[in-house]
Coordinates of N, CA and C in Angstrom, one line a residue:
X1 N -259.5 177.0 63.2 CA -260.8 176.8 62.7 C -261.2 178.0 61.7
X2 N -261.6 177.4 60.5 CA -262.2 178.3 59.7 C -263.6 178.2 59.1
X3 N -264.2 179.0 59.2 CA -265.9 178.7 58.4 C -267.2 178.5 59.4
X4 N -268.0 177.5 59.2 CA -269.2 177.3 60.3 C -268.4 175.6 60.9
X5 N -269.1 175.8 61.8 CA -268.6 174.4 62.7 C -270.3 174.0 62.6
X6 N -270.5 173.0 62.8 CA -271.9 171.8 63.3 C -272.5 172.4 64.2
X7 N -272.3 173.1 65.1 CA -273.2 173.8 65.9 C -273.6 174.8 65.8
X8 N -273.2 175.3 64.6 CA -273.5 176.9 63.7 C -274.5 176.4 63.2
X9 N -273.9 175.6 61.9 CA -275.1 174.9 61.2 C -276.6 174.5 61.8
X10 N -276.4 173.7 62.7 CA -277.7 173.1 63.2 C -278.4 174.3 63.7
X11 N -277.7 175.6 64.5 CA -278.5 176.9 65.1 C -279.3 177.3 63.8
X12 N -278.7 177.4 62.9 CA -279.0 178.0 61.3 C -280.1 177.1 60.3
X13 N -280.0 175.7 61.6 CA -281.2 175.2 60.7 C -280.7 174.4 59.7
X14 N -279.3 174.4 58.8 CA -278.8 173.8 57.9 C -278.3 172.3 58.7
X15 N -279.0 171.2 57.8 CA -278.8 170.0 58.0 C -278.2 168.7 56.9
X16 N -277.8 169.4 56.3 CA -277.9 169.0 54.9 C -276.3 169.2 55.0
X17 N -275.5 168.2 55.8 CA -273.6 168.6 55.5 C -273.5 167.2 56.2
X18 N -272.3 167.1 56.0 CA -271.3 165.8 56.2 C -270.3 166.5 57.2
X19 N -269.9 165.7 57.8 CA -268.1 166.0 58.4 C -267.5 164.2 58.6
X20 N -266.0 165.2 57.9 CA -265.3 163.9 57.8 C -264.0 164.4 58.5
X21 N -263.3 163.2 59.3 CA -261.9 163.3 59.9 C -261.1 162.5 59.2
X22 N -260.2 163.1 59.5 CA -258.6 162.4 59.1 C -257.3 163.0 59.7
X23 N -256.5 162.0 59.5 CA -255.0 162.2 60.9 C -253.8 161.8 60.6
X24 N -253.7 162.9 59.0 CA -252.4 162.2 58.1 C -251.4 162.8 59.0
X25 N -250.1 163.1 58.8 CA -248.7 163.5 59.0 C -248.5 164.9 58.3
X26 N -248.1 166.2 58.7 CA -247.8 166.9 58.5 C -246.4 167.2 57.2
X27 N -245.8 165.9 56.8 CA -245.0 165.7 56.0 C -245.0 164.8 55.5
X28 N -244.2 164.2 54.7 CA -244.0 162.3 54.6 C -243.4 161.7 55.9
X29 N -243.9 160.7 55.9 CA -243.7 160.0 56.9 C -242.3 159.3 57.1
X30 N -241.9 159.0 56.1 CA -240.1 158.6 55.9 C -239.1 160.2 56.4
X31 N -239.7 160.8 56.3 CA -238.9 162.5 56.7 C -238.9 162.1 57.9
X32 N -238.0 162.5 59.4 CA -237.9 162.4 60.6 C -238.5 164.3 60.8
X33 N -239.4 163.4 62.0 CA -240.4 164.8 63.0 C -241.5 164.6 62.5
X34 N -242.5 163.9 61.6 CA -242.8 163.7 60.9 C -244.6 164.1 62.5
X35 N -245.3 164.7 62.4 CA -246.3 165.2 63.4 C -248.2 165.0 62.9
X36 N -248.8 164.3 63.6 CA -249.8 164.2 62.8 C -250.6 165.9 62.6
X37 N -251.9 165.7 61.7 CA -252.6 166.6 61.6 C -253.8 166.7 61.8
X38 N -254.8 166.9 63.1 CA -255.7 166.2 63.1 C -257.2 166.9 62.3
X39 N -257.8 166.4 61.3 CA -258.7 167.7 60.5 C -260.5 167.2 60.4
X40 N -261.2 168.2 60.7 CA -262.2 167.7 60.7 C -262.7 168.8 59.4
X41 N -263.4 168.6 58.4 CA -264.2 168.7 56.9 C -265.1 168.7 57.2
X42 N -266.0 170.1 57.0 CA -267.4 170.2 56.7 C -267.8 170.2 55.6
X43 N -268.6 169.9 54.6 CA -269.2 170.5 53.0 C -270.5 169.7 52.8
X44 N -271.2 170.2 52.0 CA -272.5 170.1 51.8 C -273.1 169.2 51.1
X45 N -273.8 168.3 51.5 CA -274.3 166.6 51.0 C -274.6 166.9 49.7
X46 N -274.8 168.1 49.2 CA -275.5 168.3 47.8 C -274.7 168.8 46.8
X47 N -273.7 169.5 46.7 CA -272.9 170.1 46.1 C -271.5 169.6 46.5
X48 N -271.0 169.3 47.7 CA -269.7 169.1 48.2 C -269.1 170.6 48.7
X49 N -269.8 171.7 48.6 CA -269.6 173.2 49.2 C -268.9 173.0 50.2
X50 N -267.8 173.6 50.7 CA -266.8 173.7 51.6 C -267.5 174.4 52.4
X51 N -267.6 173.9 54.2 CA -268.5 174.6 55.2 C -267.8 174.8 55.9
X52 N -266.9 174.3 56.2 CA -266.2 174.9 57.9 C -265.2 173.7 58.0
X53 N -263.8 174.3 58.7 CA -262.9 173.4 59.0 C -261.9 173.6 60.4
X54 N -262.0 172.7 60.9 CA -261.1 172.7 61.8 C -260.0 171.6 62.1
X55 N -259.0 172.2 62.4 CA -257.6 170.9 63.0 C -256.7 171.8 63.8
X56 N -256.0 170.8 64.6 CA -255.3 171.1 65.4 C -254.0 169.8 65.5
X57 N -253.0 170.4 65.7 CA -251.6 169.8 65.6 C -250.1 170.4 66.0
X58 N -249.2 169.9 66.0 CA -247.9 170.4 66.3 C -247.7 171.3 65.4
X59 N -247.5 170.9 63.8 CA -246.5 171.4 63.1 C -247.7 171.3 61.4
X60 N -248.2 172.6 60.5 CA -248.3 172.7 59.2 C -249.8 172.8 59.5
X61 N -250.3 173.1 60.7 CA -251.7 173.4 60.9 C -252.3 174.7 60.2
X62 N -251.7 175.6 60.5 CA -252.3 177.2 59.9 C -252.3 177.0 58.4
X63 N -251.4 176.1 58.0 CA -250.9 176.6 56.3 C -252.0 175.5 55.7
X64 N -252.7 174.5 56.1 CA -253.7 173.9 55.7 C -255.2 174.5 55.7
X65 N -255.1 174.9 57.0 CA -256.4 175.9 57.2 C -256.8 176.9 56.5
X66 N -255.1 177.8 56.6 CA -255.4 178.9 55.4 C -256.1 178.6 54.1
X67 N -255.1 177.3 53.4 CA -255.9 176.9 52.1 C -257.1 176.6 51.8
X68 N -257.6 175.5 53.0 CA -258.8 175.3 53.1 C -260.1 176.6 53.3
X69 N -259.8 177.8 53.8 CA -260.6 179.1 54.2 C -260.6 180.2 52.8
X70 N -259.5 179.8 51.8 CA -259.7 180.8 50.9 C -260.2 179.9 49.8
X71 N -260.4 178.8 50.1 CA -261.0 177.9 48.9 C -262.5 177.9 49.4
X72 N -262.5 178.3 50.6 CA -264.0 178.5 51.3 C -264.4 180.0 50.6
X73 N -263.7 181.1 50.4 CA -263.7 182.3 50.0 C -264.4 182.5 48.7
X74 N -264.0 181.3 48.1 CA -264.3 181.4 46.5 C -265.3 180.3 46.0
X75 N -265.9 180.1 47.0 CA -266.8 179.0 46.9 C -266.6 178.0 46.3
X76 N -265.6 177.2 47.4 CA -264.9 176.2 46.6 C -265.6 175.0 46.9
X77 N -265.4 173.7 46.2 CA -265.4 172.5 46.8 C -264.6 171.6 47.1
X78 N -265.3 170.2 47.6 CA -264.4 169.3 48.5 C -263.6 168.4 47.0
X79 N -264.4 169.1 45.5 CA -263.9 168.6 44.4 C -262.2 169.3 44.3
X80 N -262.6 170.5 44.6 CA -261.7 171.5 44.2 C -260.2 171.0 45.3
X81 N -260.5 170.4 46.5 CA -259.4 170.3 47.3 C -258.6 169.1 46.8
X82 N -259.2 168.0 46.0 CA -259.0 167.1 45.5 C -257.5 167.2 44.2
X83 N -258.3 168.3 43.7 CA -257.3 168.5 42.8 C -256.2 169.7 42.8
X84 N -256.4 170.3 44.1 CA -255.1 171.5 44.3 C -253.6 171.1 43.9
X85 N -253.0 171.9 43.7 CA -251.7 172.1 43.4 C -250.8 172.7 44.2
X86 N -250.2 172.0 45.1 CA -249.7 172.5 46.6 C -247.8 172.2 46.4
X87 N -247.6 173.2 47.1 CA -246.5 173.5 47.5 C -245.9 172.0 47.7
X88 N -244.8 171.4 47.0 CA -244.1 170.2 47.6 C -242.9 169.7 48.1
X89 N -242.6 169.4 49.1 CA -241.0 168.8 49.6 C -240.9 167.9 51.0
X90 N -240.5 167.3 51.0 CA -240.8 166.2 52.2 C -240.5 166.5 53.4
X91 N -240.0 167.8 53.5 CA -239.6 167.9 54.6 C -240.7 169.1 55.4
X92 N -241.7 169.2 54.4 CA -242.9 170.1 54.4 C -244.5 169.8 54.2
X93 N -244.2 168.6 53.4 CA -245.7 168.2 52.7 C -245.2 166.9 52.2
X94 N -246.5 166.5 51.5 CA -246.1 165.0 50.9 C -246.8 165.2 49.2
X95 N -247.0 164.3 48.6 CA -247.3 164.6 47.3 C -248.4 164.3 47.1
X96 N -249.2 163.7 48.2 CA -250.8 163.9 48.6 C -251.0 164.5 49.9
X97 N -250.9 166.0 50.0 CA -251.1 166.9 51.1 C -252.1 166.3 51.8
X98 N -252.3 166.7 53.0 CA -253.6 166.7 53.6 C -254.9 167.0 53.5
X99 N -254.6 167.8 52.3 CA -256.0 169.3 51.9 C -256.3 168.1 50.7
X100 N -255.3 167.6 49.7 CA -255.7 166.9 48.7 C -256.3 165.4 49.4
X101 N -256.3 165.1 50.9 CA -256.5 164.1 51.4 C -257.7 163.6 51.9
X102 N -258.2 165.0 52.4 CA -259.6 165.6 52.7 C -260.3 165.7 51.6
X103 N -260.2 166.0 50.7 CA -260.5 166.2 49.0 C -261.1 164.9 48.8
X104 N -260.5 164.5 48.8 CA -260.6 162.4 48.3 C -261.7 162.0 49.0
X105 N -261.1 162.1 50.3 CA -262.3 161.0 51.3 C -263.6 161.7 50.9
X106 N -263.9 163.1 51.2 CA -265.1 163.5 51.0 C -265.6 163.4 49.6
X107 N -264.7 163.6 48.8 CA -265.2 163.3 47.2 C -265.7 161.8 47.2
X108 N -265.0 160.8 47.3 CA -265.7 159.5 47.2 C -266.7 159.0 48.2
X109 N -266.6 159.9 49.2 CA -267.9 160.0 49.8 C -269.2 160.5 49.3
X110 N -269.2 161.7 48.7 CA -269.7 162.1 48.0 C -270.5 161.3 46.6
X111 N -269.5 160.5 46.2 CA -269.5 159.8 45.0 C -269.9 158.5 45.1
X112 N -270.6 158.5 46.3 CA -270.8 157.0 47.5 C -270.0 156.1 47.1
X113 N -268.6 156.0 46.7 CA -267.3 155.4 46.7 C -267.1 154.7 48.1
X114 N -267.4 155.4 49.3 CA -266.8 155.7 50.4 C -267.9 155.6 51.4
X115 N -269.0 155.0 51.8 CA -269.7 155.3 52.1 C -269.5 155.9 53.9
X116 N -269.6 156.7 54.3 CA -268.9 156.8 55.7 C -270.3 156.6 56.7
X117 N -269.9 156.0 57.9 CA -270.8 156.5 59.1 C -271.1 157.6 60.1
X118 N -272.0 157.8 60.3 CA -272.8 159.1 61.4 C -271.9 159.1 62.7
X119 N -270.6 159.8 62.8 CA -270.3 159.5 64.5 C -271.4 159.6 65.4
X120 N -272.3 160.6 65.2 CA -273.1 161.3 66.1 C -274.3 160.1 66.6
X121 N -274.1 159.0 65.6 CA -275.4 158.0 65.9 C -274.6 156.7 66.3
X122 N -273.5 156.9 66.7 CA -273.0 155.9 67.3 C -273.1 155.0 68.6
X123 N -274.2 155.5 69.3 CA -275.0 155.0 70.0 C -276.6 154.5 70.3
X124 N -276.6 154.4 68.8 CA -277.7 153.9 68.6 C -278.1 152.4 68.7
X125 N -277.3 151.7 68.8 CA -277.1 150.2 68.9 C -277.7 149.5 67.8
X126 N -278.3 150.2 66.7 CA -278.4 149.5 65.6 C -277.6 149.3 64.1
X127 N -276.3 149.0 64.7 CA -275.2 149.0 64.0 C -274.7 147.6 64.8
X128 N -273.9 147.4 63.7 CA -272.7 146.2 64.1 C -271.6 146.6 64.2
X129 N -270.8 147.0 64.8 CA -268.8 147.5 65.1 C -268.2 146.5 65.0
X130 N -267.6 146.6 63.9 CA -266.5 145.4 63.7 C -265.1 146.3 63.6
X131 N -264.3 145.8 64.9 CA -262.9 146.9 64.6 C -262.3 145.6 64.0
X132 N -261.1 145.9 62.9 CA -260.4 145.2 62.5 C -258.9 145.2 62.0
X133 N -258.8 146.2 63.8 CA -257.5 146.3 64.1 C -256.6 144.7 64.9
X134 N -255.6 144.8 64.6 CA -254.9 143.2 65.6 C -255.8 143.3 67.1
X135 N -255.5 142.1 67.1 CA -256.2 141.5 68.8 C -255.8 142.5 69.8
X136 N -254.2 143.2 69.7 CA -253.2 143.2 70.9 C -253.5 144.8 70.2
X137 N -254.1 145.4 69.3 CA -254.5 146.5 69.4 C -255.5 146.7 69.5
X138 N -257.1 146.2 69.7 CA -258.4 145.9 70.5 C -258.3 146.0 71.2
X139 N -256.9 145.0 72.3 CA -257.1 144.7 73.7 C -256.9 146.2 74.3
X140 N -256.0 147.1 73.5 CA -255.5 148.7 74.2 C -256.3 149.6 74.5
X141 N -258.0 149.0 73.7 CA -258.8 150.2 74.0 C -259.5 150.2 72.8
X142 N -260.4 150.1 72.7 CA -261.6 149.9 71.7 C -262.9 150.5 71.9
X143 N -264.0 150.3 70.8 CA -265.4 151.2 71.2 C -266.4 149.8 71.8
X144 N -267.1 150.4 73.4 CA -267.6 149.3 73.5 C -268.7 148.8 73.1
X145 N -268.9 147.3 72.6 CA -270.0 146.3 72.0 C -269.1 146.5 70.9
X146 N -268.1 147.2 70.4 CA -267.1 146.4 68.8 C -267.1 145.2 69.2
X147 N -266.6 144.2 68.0 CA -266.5 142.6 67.8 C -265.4 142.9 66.9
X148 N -264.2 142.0 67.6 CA -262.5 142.3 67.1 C -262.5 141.1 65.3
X149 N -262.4 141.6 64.8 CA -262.3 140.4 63.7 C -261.3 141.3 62.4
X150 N -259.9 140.8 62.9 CA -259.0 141.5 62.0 C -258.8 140.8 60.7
X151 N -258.7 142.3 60.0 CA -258.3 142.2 58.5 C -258.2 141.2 58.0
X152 N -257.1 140.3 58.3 CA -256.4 139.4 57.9 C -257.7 137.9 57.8
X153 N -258.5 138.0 59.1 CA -259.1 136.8 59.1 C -260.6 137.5 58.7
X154 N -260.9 138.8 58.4 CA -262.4 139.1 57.8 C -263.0 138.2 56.5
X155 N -262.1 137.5 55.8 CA -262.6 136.7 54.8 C -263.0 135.7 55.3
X156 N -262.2 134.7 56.3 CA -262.5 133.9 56.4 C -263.6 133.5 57.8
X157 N -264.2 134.6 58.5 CA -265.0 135.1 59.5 C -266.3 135.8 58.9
X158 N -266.4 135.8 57.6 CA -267.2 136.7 57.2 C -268.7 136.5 57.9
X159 N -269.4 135.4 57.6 CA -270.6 134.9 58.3 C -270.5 134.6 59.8
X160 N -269.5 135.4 60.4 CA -270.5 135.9 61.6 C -270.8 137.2 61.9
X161 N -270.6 138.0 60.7 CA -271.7 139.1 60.5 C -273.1 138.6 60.0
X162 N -274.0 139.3 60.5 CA -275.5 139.4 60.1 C -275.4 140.2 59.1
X163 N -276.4 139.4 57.9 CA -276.7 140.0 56.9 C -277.8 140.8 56.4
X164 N -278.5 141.3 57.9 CA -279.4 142.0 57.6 C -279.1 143.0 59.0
X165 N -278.3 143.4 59.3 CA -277.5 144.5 59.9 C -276.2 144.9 59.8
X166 N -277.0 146.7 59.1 CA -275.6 147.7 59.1 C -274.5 147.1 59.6
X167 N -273.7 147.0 59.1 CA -272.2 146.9 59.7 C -270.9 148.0 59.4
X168 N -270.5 148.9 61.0 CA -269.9 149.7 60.2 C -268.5 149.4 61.0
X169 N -267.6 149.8 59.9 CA -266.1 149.2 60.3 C -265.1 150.3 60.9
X170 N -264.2 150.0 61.6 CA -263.0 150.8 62.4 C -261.8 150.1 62.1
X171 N -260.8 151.3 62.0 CA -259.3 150.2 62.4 C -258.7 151.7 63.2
X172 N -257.4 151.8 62.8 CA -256.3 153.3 63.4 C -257.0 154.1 63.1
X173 N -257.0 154.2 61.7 CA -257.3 155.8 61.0 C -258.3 155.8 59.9
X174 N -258.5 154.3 59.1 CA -259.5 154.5 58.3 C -258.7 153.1 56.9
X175 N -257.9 153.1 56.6 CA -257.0 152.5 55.8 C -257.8 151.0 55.4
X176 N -257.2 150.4 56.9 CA -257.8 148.6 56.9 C -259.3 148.6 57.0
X177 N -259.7 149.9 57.9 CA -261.5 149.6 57.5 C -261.8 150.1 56.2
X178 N -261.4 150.4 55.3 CA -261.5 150.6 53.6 C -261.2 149.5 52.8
X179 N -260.2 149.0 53.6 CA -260.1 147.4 52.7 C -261.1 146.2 53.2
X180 N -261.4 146.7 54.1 CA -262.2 145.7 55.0 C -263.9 146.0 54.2
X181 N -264.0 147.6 53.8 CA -265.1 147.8 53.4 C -266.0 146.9 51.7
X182 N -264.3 147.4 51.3 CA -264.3 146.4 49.7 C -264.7 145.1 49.7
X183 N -264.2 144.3 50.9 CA -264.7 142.9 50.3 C -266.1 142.6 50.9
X184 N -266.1 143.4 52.0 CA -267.7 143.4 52.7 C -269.0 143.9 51.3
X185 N -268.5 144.8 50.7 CA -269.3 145.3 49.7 C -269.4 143.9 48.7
X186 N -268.4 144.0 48.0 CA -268.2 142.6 46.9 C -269.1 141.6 47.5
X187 N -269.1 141.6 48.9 CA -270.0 140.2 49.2 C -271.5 140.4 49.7
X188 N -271.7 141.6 49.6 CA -273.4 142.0 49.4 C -273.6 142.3 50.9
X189 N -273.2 142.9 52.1 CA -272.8 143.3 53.3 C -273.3 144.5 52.8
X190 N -274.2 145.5 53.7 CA -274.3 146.9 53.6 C -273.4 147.7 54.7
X191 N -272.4 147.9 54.6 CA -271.4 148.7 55.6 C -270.8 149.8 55.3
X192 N -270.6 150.9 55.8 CA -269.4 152.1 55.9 C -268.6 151.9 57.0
X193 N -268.0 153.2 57.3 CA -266.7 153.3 58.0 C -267.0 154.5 58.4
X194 N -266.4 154.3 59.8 CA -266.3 155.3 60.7 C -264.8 155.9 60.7
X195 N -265.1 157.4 60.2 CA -263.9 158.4 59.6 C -263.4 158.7 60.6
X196 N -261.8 158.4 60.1 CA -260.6 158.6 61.3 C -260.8 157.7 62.3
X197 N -261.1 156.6 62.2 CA -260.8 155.7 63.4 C -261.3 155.9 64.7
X198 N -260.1 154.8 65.4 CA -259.5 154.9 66.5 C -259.3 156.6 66.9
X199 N -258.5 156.6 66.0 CA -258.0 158.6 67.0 C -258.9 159.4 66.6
X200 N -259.8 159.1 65.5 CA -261.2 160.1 65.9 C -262.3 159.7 67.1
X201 N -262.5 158.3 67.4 CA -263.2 158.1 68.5 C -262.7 158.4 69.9
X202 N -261.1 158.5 69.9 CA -260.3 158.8 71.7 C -260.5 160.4 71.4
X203 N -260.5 161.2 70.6 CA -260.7 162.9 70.2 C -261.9 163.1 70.4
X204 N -263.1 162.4 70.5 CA -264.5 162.4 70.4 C -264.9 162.4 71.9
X205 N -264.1 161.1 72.1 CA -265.0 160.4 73.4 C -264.4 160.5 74.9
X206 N -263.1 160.2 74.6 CA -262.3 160.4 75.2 C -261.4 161.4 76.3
X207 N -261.0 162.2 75.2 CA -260.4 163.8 75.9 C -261.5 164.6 76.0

């Protein structure tokens, strides 16, 4: 962990930040050992100001953190992580690091590209959960009141979403609910996505 965490902030009064998860692979994933990374991104709804970071993992955790705390040093942003120039080799990193991965999501979040959801208000029940992971990965363990309607059949299931309620989307990690977000958007649906999935909601809720 480096910087303020969400519970710093709110003591401090500062309300005005985002946090976003993600749970890439500490390498490429064709490399064998390949270990996830699990990272949570603080920065500032108004600037993208880098606030505080934390992850935890097997293997390439410190060397992400570090980067991410000295780009905090120099009052960096979630622009600046976007565009870093990182150390590359597959057997180390990938050629979209994690730091450049975090960079992205929050930048196009930022850029409302991306629009993401409030973990914290996920019990508000004024949302719609559409996970649109396979059947036989819903049946493993899902968020409860989600409604299973995978990827593959969201075009053709579209109208049994309400179109006058939030709809916000899940899959593993974020991927299929981004594709799932595109055509929802194209078709005049107001939805985001809840960051990092699956393995952010069992990291949340679960352990």
């Amino acid at each position: 962990m480096s910087g303020a965490s969400e519970k710093t902030l709110q003591r401090a009064g500062i309300i005005d930040y985002q946090a976003i998860y993600l749970h890439p692979g500490h390498h490429v994933g064709y490399f064998p050992g390949s270990q996830p990374i699990h990272i949570k991104l603080i920065f500032s709804k108004t600037d993208g100001k880098i606030l505080g970071v934390q992850a935890f993992g097997q293997a390439g955790v410190a060397r992400r953190v570090d980067v991410i705390s000295m780009a905090m040093q120099l009052n960096g942003t979630v622009y600046d992580l976007e565009e870093s120039e990182l150390c590359y080799a597959p057997q180390f990193g990938a050629a979209k690091d994690p730091i450049n991965m975090a960079g992205m999501i929050a930048g196009n979040n930022l850029r409302e590209d991306l629009p993401l959801a409030d973990w914290n208000q996920l019990q508000t029940n004024e949302q719609q959960i559409i996970d649109v992971r396979s059947p036989a990965e819903f049946s493993s363990g899902h968020i409860p009141g989600a409604v299973n309607i995978p990827l593959e059949e969201m075009r053709q299931r579209i109208e049994e979403l309400s179109p006058d309620k939030e709809v916000w989307l899940i899959c593993g990690v974020g991927q299929r609910a981004y594709y799932a977000f595109r055509l929802l958007f194209q078709s005049g649906y107001k939805a985001k996505i809840l960051s990092g999935g699956m393995q952010t909601y069992l990291a949340k809720y679960k352990n």
